[in-house]
C-alpha positions as a Python dict, from the first residue, in 0.01 Angstrom:
ca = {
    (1, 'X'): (0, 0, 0),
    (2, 'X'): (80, -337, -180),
    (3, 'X'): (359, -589, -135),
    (4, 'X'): (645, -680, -321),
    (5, 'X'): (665, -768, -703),
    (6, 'X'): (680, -1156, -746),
    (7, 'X'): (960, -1041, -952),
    (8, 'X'): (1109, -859, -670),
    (9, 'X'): (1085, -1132, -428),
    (10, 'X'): (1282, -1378, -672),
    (11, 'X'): (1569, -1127, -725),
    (12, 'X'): (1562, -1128, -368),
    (13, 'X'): (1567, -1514, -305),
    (14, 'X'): (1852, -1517, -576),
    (15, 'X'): (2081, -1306, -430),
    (16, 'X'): (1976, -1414, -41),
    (17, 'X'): (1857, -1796, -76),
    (18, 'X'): (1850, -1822, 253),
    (19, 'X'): (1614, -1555, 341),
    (20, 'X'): (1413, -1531, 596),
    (21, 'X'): (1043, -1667, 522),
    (22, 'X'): (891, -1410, 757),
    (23, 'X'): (1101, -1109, 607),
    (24, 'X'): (924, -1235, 275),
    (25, 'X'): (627, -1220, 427),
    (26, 'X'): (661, -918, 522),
    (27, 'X'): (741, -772, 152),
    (28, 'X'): (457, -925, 49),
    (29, 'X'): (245, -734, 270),
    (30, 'X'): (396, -418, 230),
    (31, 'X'): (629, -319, -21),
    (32, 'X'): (875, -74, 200),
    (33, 'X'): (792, 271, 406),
    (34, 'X'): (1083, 439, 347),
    (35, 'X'): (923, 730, 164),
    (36, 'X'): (800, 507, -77),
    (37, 'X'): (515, 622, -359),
    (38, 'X'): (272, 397, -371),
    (39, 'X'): (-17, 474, -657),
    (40, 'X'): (-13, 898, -587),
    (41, 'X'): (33, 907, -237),
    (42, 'X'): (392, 867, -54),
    (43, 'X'): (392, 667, 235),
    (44, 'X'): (674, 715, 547),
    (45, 'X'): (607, 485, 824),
    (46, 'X'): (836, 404, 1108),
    (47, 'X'): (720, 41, 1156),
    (48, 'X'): (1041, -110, 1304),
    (49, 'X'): (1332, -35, 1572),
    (50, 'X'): (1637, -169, 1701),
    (51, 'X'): (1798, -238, 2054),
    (52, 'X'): (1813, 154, 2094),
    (53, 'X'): (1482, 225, 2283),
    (54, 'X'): (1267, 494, 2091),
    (55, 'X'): (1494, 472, 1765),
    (56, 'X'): (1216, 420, 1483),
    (57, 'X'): (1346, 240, 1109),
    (58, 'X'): (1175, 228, 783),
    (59, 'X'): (1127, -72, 610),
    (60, 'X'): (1337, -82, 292),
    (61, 'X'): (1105, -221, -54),
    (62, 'X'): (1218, -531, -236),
    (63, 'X'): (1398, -290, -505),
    (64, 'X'): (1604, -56, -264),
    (65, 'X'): (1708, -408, -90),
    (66, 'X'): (1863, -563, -403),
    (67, 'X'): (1976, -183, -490),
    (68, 'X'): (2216, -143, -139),
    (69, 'X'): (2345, -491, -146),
    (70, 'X'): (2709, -418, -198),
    (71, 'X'): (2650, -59, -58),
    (72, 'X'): (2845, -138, 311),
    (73, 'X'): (3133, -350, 175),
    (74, 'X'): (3225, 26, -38),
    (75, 'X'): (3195, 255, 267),
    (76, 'X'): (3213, 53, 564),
    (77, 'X'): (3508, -118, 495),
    (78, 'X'): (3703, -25, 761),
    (79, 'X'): (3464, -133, 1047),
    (80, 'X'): (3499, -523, 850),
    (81, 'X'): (3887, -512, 853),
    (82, 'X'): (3898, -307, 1196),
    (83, 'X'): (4117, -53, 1077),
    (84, 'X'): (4046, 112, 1395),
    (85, 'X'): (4074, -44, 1755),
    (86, 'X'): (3854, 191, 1951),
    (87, 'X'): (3542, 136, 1701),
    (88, 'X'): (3367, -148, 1847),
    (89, 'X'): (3320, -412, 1615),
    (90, 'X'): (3110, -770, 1792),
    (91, 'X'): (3357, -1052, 1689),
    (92, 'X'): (3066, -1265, 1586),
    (93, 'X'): (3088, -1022, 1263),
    (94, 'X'): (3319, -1173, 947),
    (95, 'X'): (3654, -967, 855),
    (96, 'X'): (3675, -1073, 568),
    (97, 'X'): (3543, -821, 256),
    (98, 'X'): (3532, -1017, 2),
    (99, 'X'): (3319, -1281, 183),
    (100, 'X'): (3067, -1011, 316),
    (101, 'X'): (2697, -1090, 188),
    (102, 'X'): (2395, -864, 377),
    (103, 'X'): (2103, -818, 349),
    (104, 'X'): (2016, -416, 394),
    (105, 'X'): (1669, -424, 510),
    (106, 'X'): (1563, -140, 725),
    (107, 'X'): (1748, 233, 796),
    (108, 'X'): (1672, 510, 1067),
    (109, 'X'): (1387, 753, 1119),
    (110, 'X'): (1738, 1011, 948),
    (111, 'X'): (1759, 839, 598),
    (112, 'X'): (2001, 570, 768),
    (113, 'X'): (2301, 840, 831),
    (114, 'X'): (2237, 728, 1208),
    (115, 'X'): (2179, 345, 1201),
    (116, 'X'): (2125, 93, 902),
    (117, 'X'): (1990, -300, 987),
    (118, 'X'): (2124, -551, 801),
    (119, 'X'): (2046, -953, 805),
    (120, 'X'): (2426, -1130, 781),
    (121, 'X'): (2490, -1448, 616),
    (122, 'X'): (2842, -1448, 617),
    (123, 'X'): (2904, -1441, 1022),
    (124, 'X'): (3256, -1513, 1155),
    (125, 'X'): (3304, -1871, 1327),
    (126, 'X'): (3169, -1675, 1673),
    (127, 'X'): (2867, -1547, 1485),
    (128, 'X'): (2550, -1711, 1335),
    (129, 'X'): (2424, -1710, 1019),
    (130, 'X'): (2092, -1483, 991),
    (131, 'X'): (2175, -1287, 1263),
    (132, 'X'): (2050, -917, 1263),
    (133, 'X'): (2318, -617, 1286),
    (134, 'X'): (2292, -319, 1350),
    (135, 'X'): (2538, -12, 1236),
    (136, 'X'): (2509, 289, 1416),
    (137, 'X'): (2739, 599, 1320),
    (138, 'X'): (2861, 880, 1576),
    (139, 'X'): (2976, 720, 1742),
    (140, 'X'): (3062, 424, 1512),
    (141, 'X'): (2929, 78, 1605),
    (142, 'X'): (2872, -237, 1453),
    (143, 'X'): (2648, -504, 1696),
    (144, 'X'): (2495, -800, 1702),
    (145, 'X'): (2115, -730, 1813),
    (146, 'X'): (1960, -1063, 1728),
    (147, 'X'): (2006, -1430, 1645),
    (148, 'X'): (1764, -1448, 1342),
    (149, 'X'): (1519, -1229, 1198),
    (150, 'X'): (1257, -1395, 1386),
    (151, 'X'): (1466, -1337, 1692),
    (152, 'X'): (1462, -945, 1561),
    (153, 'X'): (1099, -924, 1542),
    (154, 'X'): (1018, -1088, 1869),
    (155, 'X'): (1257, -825, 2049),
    (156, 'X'): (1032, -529, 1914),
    (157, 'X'): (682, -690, 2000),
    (158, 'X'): (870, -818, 2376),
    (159, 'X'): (961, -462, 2420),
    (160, 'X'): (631, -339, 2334),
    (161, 'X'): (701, -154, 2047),
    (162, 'X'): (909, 97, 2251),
    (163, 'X'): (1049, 325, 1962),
    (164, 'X'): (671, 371, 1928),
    (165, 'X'): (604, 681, 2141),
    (166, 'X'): (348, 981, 2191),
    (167, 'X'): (619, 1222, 2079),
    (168, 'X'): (705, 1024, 1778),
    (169, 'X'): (321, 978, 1638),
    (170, 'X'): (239, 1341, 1635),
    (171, 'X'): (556, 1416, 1476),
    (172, 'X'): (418, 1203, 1183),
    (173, 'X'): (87, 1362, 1198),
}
């Protein structure tokens, strides 16, 4: 594995200049593991979760970030203008389409039909900006699951990793 182009990374900084160092660090160490080729061999490595215990996520690569950016605002729409009251939406989360920018990073062990995690930078007044959300579909959801990226990492390694389980490494064996 390698990390992220320094081309990659810029594209990134343009469209998110605010970031997250340690999500950049991150790309630099590994460019994605969401069935991503790397030389001849393809690697697919659940290396992240969310609030849902035993729930593994890929890491998305530089490319498929910047790729997905607008992705949400075309299908999720009406979860941002809560077309729907029984879909729980957390009010921290803007309503406001056109003023939606995330950052896609990360999508379920299913090819992120399940459960997508995004970094938002365009929180409502309730919400903060960085903060880590998480969609989850069937039922539909859209959460808040951590302050900051850093916040978001610091939940996995203070739940020890949990989506990590016996079950889960020989299925990838």
């Amino acid at each position: 594995m390698h990390g992220a182009s320094k081309e990659d990374i810029e594209k990134l900084r343009v469209l998110y200049p605010d970031i997250p160092v340690s999500l950049l660090q991150l790309l630099e160490i590994v460019d994605g593991t969401y069935w991503r080729k790397y030389d001849e061999e393809t690697v697919s490595l659940l290396f992240l979760g969310s609030d849902m215990e035993e729930y593994p996520y890929f890491l998305l690569s530089a490319q498929q970030m910047i790729d997905t950016k607008d992705d949400f605002r075309e299908w999720g729409d009406y979860l941002i203008t809560r077309e729907f009251d029984d879909i729980p939406v957390d009010e921290g989360i803007c309503d406001d389409l056109h003023k939606l920018c995330w950052l896609h990073f990360s999508d379920c062990v299913n090819n992120g039909g399940t459960s997508q995690l995004f970094i938002d930078f365009s929180p409502s007044a309730k919400g903060k900006k960085g903060q880590v959300l998480r969609y989850l579909h069937d039922p539909d959801e859209l959460v808040i699951v951590a302050d900051s990226f850093d916040a978001y990492l610091q939940m996995l390694m203070d739940a020890e990793y949990d989506f990590i389980t016996e079950d889960s490494i020989e299925e990838w064996e």
